[in-house]
Short mmCIF file of C-alpha atoms in Angstrom, two decimals:
data_model
loop_
_atom_site.label_atom_id
_atom_site.label_comp_id
_atom_site.label_asym_id
_atom_site.label_seq_id
_atom_site.Cartn_x
_atom_site.Cartn_y
_atom_site.Cartn_z
CA MET A 1 32.45 -23.16 -23.61
CA LYS A 2 29.98 -25.92 -24.39
CA VAL A 3 30.67 -27.52 -20.99
CA LEU A 4 29.90 -24.23 -19.26
CA ALA A 5 26.67 -23.88 -21.18
CA PHE A 6 25.66 -27.44 -20.27
CA LEU A 7 26.33 -26.75 -16.57
CA LEU A 8 24.27 -23.57 -16.68
CA ALA A 9 21.31 -25.50 -18.04
CA THR A 10 21.50 -28.65 -15.91
CA SER A 11 23.40 -28.06 -12.65
CA PRO A 12 21.15 -28.43 -9.55
CA SER A 13 23.33 -25.97 -7.62
CA LEU A 14 22.07 -23.13 -9.81
CA TYR A 15 18.48 -23.64 -8.81
CA ASN A 16 16.38 -23.13 -5.74
CA PHE A 17 14.20 -26.16 -5.07
CA PRO A 18 11.19 -25.24 -2.86
CA THR A 19 10.22 -27.69 -0.19
CA LYS A 20 6.48 -27.28 -0.47
CA GLY A 21 3.80 -25.71 -2.66
CA PRO A 22 3.61 -25.42 -6.45
CA HIS A 23 6.78 -23.40 -7.14
CA PHE A 24 8.91 -22.90 -10.23
CA LEU A 25 12.63 -23.45 -10.52
CA ALA A 26 14.42 -20.20 -9.69
CA PRO A 27 17.98 -19.80 -11.06
CA ARG A 28 20.34 -18.20 -8.58
CA ILE A 29 21.74 -15.92 -11.27
CA SER A 30 20.24 -12.76 -12.71
CA VAL A 31 19.97 -13.12 -16.47
CA SER A 32 20.28 -9.89 -18.44
CA ALA A 33 20.07 -9.23 -22.15
CA ASN A 34 23.87 -9.07 -22.31
CA PHE A 35 24.17 -12.44 -20.61
CA LEU A 36 21.66 -13.99 -22.99
CA GLY A 37 23.74 -12.74 -25.88
CA SER A 38 27.00 -14.04 -24.51
CA GLN A 39 28.99 -16.59 -26.50
CA PHE A 40 29.14 -18.80 -23.41
CA VAL A 41 25.45 -19.67 -23.55
CA ARG A 42 24.76 -19.73 -27.25
CA PRO A 43 24.39 -23.55 -27.27
CA VAL A 44 21.48 -23.12 -24.82
CA LEU A 45 19.90 -19.78 -25.69
CA LYS A 46 20.08 -17.71 -28.83
CA PRO A 47 20.55 -13.92 -28.41
CA VAL A 48 17.35 -11.91 -28.22
CA GLU A 49 16.69 -8.62 -29.98
CA LEU A 50 14.91 -5.89 -28.06
CA SER A 51 13.52 -2.66 -29.48
CA VAL A 52 14.89 0.66 -28.26
CA PHE A 53 11.93 1.07 -25.93
CA ALA A 54 11.62 -2.56 -24.81
CA MET A 55 12.97 -3.56 -21.43
CA ALA A 56 12.89 -6.46 -19.00
CA THR A 57 11.53 -5.22 -15.71
CA CYS A 58 11.79 -7.31 -12.55
CA VAL A 59 9.15 -7.51 -9.85
CA HIS A 60 8.57 -9.98 -7.10
CA THR A 61 5.76 -12.51 -7.38
CA SER A 62 4.38 -15.14 -5.05
CA ARG A 63 5.53 -17.87 -7.45
CA THR A 64 2.27 -19.68 -6.92
CA GLU A 65 0.71 -19.10 -10.34
CA THR A 66 1.93 -19.42 -13.89
CA PRO A 67 2.42 -15.95 -15.40
CA PRO A 68 -0.10 -15.05 -18.13
CA GLN A 69 1.00 -15.97 -21.63
CA THR A 70 1.24 -13.22 -24.22
CA LYS A 71 1.39 -13.52 -27.98
CA PRO A 72 4.93 -12.91 -29.23
CA HIS A 73 5.65 -10.12 -31.66
CA LYS A 74 8.75 -8.68 -33.22
CA THR A 75 9.41 -6.14 -30.42
CA GLN A 76 9.26 -8.71 -27.63
CA VAL A 77 11.44 -11.58 -26.54
CA ASP A 78 10.52 -15.00 -27.95
CA ASP A 79 8.12 -16.16 -25.21
CA CYS A 80 8.90 -19.86 -25.45
CA LEU A 81 12.64 -19.32 -25.31
CA PHE A 82 12.42 -16.66 -22.64
CA GLN A 83 10.09 -18.52 -20.31
CA ASN A 84 12.01 -21.79 -20.52
CA PHE A 85 15.02 -20.25 -18.85
CA VAL A 86 14.38 -16.85 -17.26
CA LYS A 87 10.73 -17.15 -16.26
CA TYR A 88 11.78 -16.69 -12.65
CA CYS A 89 15.26 -15.41 -11.82
CA ARG A 90 17.03 -14.67 -8.56
CA PRO A 91 19.42 -11.69 -8.32
CA ASN A 92 22.37 -11.51 -5.97
CA SER A 93 20.18 -10.17 -3.16
CA ALA A 94 17.88 -12.31 -1.05
CA ASP A 95 14.79 -11.10 -2.92
CA ILE A 96 13.01 -13.44 -5.33
CA VAL A 97 11.86 -11.73 -8.50
CA SER A 98 10.40 -12.60 -11.85
CA CYS A 99 11.26 -10.96 -15.13
CA ALA A 100 8.85 -10.11 -17.93
CA PRO A 101 9.53 -8.24 -21.16
CA ILE A 102 7.86 -4.90 -21.57
CA SER A 103 7.42 -3.28 -24.96
CA GLU A 104 6.05 -0.02 -26.25
CA LYS A 105 3.01 -1.78 -27.68
CA ARG A 106 1.88 -3.08 -24.30
CA SER A 107 1.48 0.44 -22.88
CA ASN A 108 -0.61 1.73 -25.76
CA THR A 109 -3.87 0.05 -24.74
CA LEU A 110 -5.89 2.00 -22.20
CA HIS A 111 -8.88 0.71 -20.30
CA MET A 112 -10.63 3.84 -19.13
CA CYS A 113 -12.95 3.50 -16.18
CA ALA A 114 -14.63 6.10 -14.01
CA PRO A 115 -14.31 5.76 -10.21
CA THR A 116 -17.29 4.84 -8.10
CA GLY A 117 -18.36 6.24 -4.73
CA LEU A 118 -17.94 4.66 -1.32
CA ASP A 119 -21.66 4.07 -1.00
CA ASP A 120 -22.34 2.77 -4.51
CA VAL A 121 -24.73 -0.13 -3.92
CA ASN A 122 -25.07 -0.99 -7.60
CA ILE A 123 -21.64 -2.55 -7.88
CA ASN A 124 -20.13 -5.27 -5.74
CA HIS A 125 -16.80 -5.02 -3.96
CA GLU A 126 -14.82 -7.14 -6.42
CA GLU A 127 -15.96 -5.08 -9.40
CA ALA A 128 -15.26 -1.82 -7.57
CA VAL A 129 -11.71 -2.90 -6.74
CA ASP A 130 -11.19 -4.09 -10.31
CA ASN A 131 -12.41 -0.78 -11.73
CA LEU A 132 -10.22 1.21 -9.35
CA TRP A 133 -7.24 -0.96 -10.23
CA LYS A 134 -7.80 -0.37 -13.97
CA LEU A 135 -8.04 3.35 -13.36
CA MET A 136 -4.76 3.28 -11.43
CA LYS A 137 -3.08 1.49 -14.32
CA ASP A 138 -4.37 4.14 -16.72
CA GLU A 139 -2.99 6.84 -14.43
CA ALA A 140 0.36 5.05 -14.33
CA ARG A 141 0.53 4.95 -18.14
CA SER A 142 -0.34 8.63 -18.28
CA ASP A 143 2.43 9.42 -15.80
CA ILE A 144 4.90 7.44 -17.92
CA ASP A 145 3.92 9.51 -20.97
CA GLU A 146 4.58 12.67 -18.95
CA GLU A 147 7.78 11.42 -17.27
CA PRO A 148 9.37 8.57 -19.29
CA ILE A 149 12.26 8.45 -16.82
CA LEU A 150 9.85 6.82 -14.33
CA SER A 151 8.76 4.04 -16.69
CA ASN A 152 10.73 1.30 -14.93
CA TYR A 153 9.37 2.44 -11.53
CA TYR A 154 5.76 2.39 -12.70
CA PHE A 155 6.11 -0.90 -14.55
CA SER A 156 7.60 -2.72 -11.57
CA SER A 157 5.27 -1.08 -9.03
CA ILE A 158 1.96 -1.09 -10.92
CA LEU A 159 1.78 -2.25 -14.54
CA LEU A 160 3.36 -5.69 -14.17
CA HIS A 161 0.91 -6.71 -11.45
CA ASP A 162 -2.43 -8.33 -12.25
CA SER A 163 -4.18 -7.17 -9.06
CA MET A 164 -4.14 -4.44 -6.44
CA GLU A 165 -3.31 -7.08 -3.83
CA SER A 166 -0.12 -8.04 -5.63
CA ALA A 167 0.96 -4.42 -6.20
CA LEU A 168 0.31 -3.43 -2.59
CA ALA A 169 2.10 -6.48 -1.19
CA ASN A 170 5.09 -5.75 -3.42
CA HIS A 171 5.20 -2.03 -2.63
CA LEU A 172 4.92 -2.51 1.14
CA ALA A 173 7.51 -5.28 1.04
CA MET A 174 9.98 -3.06 -0.79
CA LYS A 175 9.36 -0.16 1.59
CA LEU A 176 9.62 -2.15 4.82
CA SER A 177 12.41 -4.57 3.93
CA ASN A 178 16.01 -4.26 5.04
CA SER A 179 19.17 -6.33 4.84
CA MET A 180 17.94 -8.71 7.55
CA LEU A 181 14.27 -8.76 6.50
CA PRO A 182 14.15 -9.56 2.76
CA SER A 183 11.39 -8.12 0.63
CA GLY A 184 10.63 -11.62 -0.70
CA THR A 185 9.79 -12.83 2.79
CA LEU A 186 7.53 -9.85 3.43
CA TYR A 187 5.86 -10.17 0.03
CA ASP A 188 4.88 -13.79 0.65
CA LEU A 189 3.44 -12.79 4.04
CA PHE A 190 1.55 -9.77 2.72
CA ILE A 191 0.12 -11.34 -0.43
CA GLY A 192 -1.22 -14.28 1.56
CA LEU A 193 -3.05 -12.05 4.03
CA LEU A 194 -4.37 -9.63 1.42
CA THR A 195 -5.78 -12.33 -0.84
CA GLU A 196 -7.33 -14.28 2.03
CA ASN A 197 -8.98 -11.32 3.75
CA GLN A 198 -11.27 -9.24 1.58
CA ASP A 199 -12.14 -7.08 4.59
CA ILE A 200 -8.59 -5.74 4.44
CA MET A 201 -8.93 -4.97 0.75
CA ARG A 202 -12.21 -3.13 1.36
CA GLY A 203 -10.33 -0.92 3.79
CA VAL A 204 -7.49 -0.48 1.29
CA LYS A 205 -9.93 0.69 -1.39
CA ASP A 206 -11.97 2.95 0.90
CA ASP A 207 -8.82 4.58 2.31
CA LEU A 208 -7.58 5.24 -1.22
CA ARG A 209 -10.81 6.96 -2.17
CA ALA A 210 -10.84 8.91 1.09
CA VAL A 211 -7.41 10.38 0.43
CA LYS A 212 -8.26 11.28 -3.17
CA GLU A 213 -11.55 12.96 -2.20
CA ARG A 214 -10.40 14.87 0.90
CA ASP A 215 -6.79 15.85 0.23
CA PRO A 216 -6.37 18.51 -2.48
CA ALA A 217 -2.67 17.64 -2.68
CA CYS A 218 -3.52 14.16 -3.99
CA ILE A 219 -3.44 14.39 -7.79
CA SER A 220 -4.36 10.78 -8.58
CA TYR A 221 -5.09 7.38 -7.04
CA VAL A 222 -1.77 5.95 -8.16
CA HIS A 223 0.00 8.98 -6.67
CA CYS A 224 -1.53 8.20 -3.28
CA PHE A 225 -0.90 4.46 -3.62
CA LEU A 226 2.81 4.91 -4.28
CA ASN A 227 3.77 8.06 -2.42
CA PHE A 228 1.49 8.86 0.54
CA LYS A 229 3.12 7.46 3.64
CA GLY A 230 0.02 7.93 5.79
CA TYR A 231 -1.92 5.70 3.43
CA LEU A 232 0.85 3.10 3.27
CA ALA A 233 1.29 3.09 7.05
CA CYS A 234 -2.44 2.49 7.50
CA GLN A 235 -2.43 -0.47 5.10
CA ALA A 236 0.63 -1.98 6.76
CA HIS A 237 -1.23 -1.66 10.07
CA ARG A 238 -4.20 -3.57 8.63
CA VAL A 239 -1.87 -6.47 7.89
CA ALA A 240 -0.19 -6.24 11.31
CA HIS A 241 -3.59 -6.10 13.05
CA LYS A 242 -4.70 -9.29 11.30
CA LEU A 243 -1.51 -11.01 12.49
CA TRP A 244 -2.14 -9.69 16.01
CA LEU A 245 -5.64 -11.15 16.05
CA ARG A 246 -4.25 -14.51 14.92
CA GLY A 247 -1.82 -14.59 17.82
CA ARG A 248 1.28 -13.86 15.73
CA LYS A 249 2.18 -10.95 17.97
CA ILE A 250 5.96 -11.01 17.51
CA LEU A 251 5.61 -10.64 13.75
CA ALA A 252 2.92 -7.96 14.13
CA LEU A 253 5.14 -5.93 16.45
CA LEU A 254 8.04 -6.27 14.03
CA ILE A 255 5.92 -4.76 11.25
CA GLN A 256 4.86 -1.96 13.61
CA ASN A 257 8.50 -1.20 14.30
CA ARG A 258 9.44 -1.12 10.60
CA VAL A 259 6.47 1.15 9.82
CA SER A 260 7.57 3.50 12.61
CA GLU A 261 11.14 3.58 11.28
CA VAL A 262 10.21 4.03 7.62
CA PHE A 263 7.07 6.21 7.77
CA ALA A 264 7.40 7.88 11.21
CA VAL A 265 3.93 6.58 12.09
CA ASP A 266 3.55 4.45 15.22
CA ILE A 267 0.32 2.42 15.34
CA HIS A 268 0.15 -0.49 17.76
CA PRO A 269 -1.05 -3.62 15.94
CA GLY A 270 -3.74 -4.11 18.58
CA ALA A 271 -5.49 -0.85 17.66
CA LYS A 272 -8.75 -1.19 15.71
CA ILE A 273 -9.12 1.08 12.69
CA GLY A 274 -12.18 1.42 10.45
CA ARG A 275 -12.45 2.22 6.74
CA GLY A 276 -12.21 5.45 4.79
CA ILE A 277 -9.29 6.70 6.91
CA LEU A 278 -7.15 9.71 6.01
CA LEU A 279 -3.84 10.16 7.83
CA ASP A 280 -2.90 13.51 6.31
CA HIS A 281 0.88 14.07 6.25
CA ALA A 282 0.94 11.46 9.05
CA THR A 283 4.37 12.28 10.48
CA GLY A 284 4.36 11.78 14.24
CA VAL A 285 1.00 10.03 14.49
CA VAL A 286 0.88 7.72 17.54
CA ILE A 287 -2.03 5.36 18.22
CA GLY A 288 -2.09 3.13 21.30
CA GLU A 289 -2.91 -0.55 21.69
CA THR A 290 -6.53 -0.30 22.86
CA ALA A 291 -7.51 2.68 20.70
CA VAL A 292 -10.51 2.30 18.38
CA ILE A 293 -11.08 4.48 15.30
CA GLY A 294 -14.38 4.44 13.42
CA ASP A 295 -15.11 4.89 9.72
CA ASN A 296 -14.45 8.00 7.61
CA VAL A 297 -12.08 9.60 10.13
CA SER A 298 -9.48 12.22 9.18
CA ILE A 299 -6.37 12.65 11.35
CA LEU A 300 -3.62 15.20 10.80
CA HIS A 301 0.08 14.93 11.63
CA ASN A 302 1.51 14.78 15.17
CA VAL A 303 -1.72 13.45 16.66
CA THR A 304 -1.46 11.19 19.71
CA LEU A 305 -4.21 8.81 20.78
CA GLY A 306 -2.54 7.69 23.97
CA GLY A 307 -2.98 6.69 27.57
CA THR A 308 -2.65 8.78 30.70
CA GLY A 309 0.29 6.72 31.89
CA LYS A 310 -1.49 5.57 35.05
CA VAL A 311 -3.92 2.93 33.79
CA SER A 312 -3.45 -0.54 32.33
CA GLY A 313 -5.91 -2.53 30.27
CA ASP A 314 -8.38 -0.57 28.12
CA ARG A 315 -6.65 2.80 28.38
CA HIS A 316 -6.79 4.53 24.97
CA PRO A 317 -9.31 6.82 23.19
CA LYS A 318 -12.32 5.68 21.18
CA ILE A 319 -12.90 7.77 18.05
CA GLY A 320 -16.36 7.73 16.45
CA ASP A 321 -17.31 7.90 12.76
CA GLY A 322 -16.72 11.09 10.78
CA VAL A 323 -14.38 12.71 13.33
CA LEU A 324 -11.74 15.29 12.34
CA ILE A 325 -8.67 15.61 14.59
CA GLY A 326 -6.43 18.62 13.93
CA ALA A 327 -2.64 18.65 13.82
CA GLY A 328 -0.74 18.35 17.09
CA THR A 329 -3.72 17.13 19.10
CA CYS A 330 -3.38 14.80 22.08
CA VAL A 331 -6.36 12.71 23.15
CA LEU A 332 -5.41 10.92 26.36
CA GLY A 333 -7.11 8.16 28.29
CA ASN A 334 -10.12 5.95 27.64
CA VAL A 335 -12.35 8.82 26.52
CA ARG A 336 -14.76 8.88 23.60
CA ILE A 337 -14.88 11.38 20.77
CA GLU A 338 -18.45 10.98 19.52
CA ASP A 339 -19.52 10.75 15.86
CA GLY A 340 -18.97 13.85 13.74
CA ALA A 341 -16.98 15.77 16.34
CA LYS A 342 -14.08 18.09 15.53
CA ILE A 343 -10.94 18.64 17.59
CA GLY A 344 -9.04 21.87 16.88
CA ALA A 345 -5.31 21.78 16.19
CA GLY A 346 -3.03 21.69 19.22
CA SER A 347 -5.76 20.64 21.67
CA VAL A 348 -5.36 18.34 24.65
CA VAL A 349 -8.53 16.31 25.17
CA LEU A 350 -9.05 14.58 28.51
CA LYS A 351 -12.84 14.17 28.57
CA GLN A 352 -15.62 12.97 26.27
CA VAL A 353 -16.54 15.18 23.32
CA PRO A 354 -20.24 15.00 22.30
CA ALA A 355 -21.33 14.26 18.75
CA ARG A 356 -21.24 17.07 16.17
CA THR A 357 -19.45 19.47 18.51
CA THR A 358 -16.10 21.24 18.38
CA ALA A 359 -13.47 21.09 21.12
CA VAL A 360 -10.35 23.25 21.19
CA GLY A 361 -7.68 24.35 23.63
CA ASN A 362 -5.43 22.98 26.35
CA PRO A 363 -7.29 21.55 28.13
CA ALA A 364 -9.94 21.33 25.41
CA LYS A 365 -13.28 23.12 25.87
CA LEU A 366 -16.45 22.91 23.80
CA ILE A 367 -17.25 25.78 21.45
CA GLY A 368 -20.51 27.32 22.70
CA GLY A 369 -20.09 26.02 26.22
CA LYS A 370 -20.77 22.69 27.90
CA GLU A 371 -24.50 23.31 28.37
CA ASN A 372 -25.29 24.41 24.80
CA PRO A 373 -22.38 23.56 22.51
CA THR A 374 -22.43 24.69 18.88
CA LYS A 375 -23.55 21.83 16.63
CA LEU A 376 -21.94 21.02 13.28
CA ASP A 377 -24.28 20.45 10.35
CA LYS A 378 -21.74 18.54 8.23
CA LEU A 379 -19.24 15.79 8.92
CA PRO A 380 -15.94 17.60 9.52
CA SER A 381 -13.84 14.64 8.40
CA LEU A 382 -15.35 14.92 4.93
CA THR A 383 -15.34 18.72 4.60
CA MET A 384 -11.86 18.99 6.19
CA ASP A 385 -12.96 22.33 7.63
CA HIS A 386 -10.56 23.05 10.49
CA THR A 387 -11.52 26.60 11.40
CA SER A 388 -15.30 27.08 11.30
CA HIS A 389 -16.67 28.14 14.71
CA ILE A 390 -13.12 28.07 16.11
CA SER A 391 -12.10 31.30 14.34
CA GLU A 392 -15.37 32.92 15.41
CA TRP A 393 -14.94 31.84 19.00
CA SER A 394 -11.44 33.31 19.44
CA ASP A 395 -10.42 36.92 18.79
CA TRP A 396 -6.77 36.25 19.48
CA VAL A 397 -4.30 37.33 16.82
CA ILE A 398 -0.99 35.53 16.76
#
């Protein structure tokens, strides 16, 4: 038994030695509380006592920073003992994860923070993201109180991460991974891009606020962050687009394919998308390579921003700021939908739509006529008003 314990502690074959970068040793075995208490390892580690509520939750990390130290208490694992051996553990799968003890006491401290608006000029971007991240953690703790069965899910997805970048990289990696594309590989890719490019994170934050403000079905920020596939597909596209711009097109197209398979949203990595985007429901959304979408745009499900099939090069629609595109709409060709325009559900748009006007039908026509179209006094993407002027224009009853 002592020989086995000695081999567990010293054998090089049990560890993964990284070739570059400041990494920690990662045992190739997953250490559980039962394993720690086994008689085979008592010469190396003494058994640990966990409270009824305490658990060890595993999440992936970039392994580039030393985890924050916490003060030990009677309901947690002895930090020194725990970190010396199971600071970073590797399960049987290809994913690389780290384990940290979670206790009831850790979830009792709330840091309440009110959200800020998209145009708040009194607070810088870093502070806004930090405040939103704290609010999301508070929402996660509240959800755990309401549904304790989800505690492990919320801890591994939200509460064990020290930043929104880390949580998003982990969540996207878990969603888009498969047996041949490990989540650890995707996490390392995503976390690098998200931390290096604050323009991506500004889009991540603005999209999150857009969904919460415009979609009445969104009950909280953390609910959107974890469960809204339109939001997740848009953030995955931001990463793929950055790779596309850097010339890593094969990898960008691979991410596009996985997003299409997992979320049923097909956005070419070459497409340019602004901030404050809402992809509501999102199923069946298709956006072509040369499409451009402005800021504060709302798009419903089964919308296609595609080409006519006859033109190469710059062949996809250009969507202005504040545009609302109804469900089942097709906008085809290199046409422009001007700022603040609204496209009724089920329309087929083949020509330019002027600013602050409404187009509906197949083929789409302007409400009020081409010469004197009815003008909208509010941005439709923010009001999410799909029927004003359209219901007045048509007396059909279906």
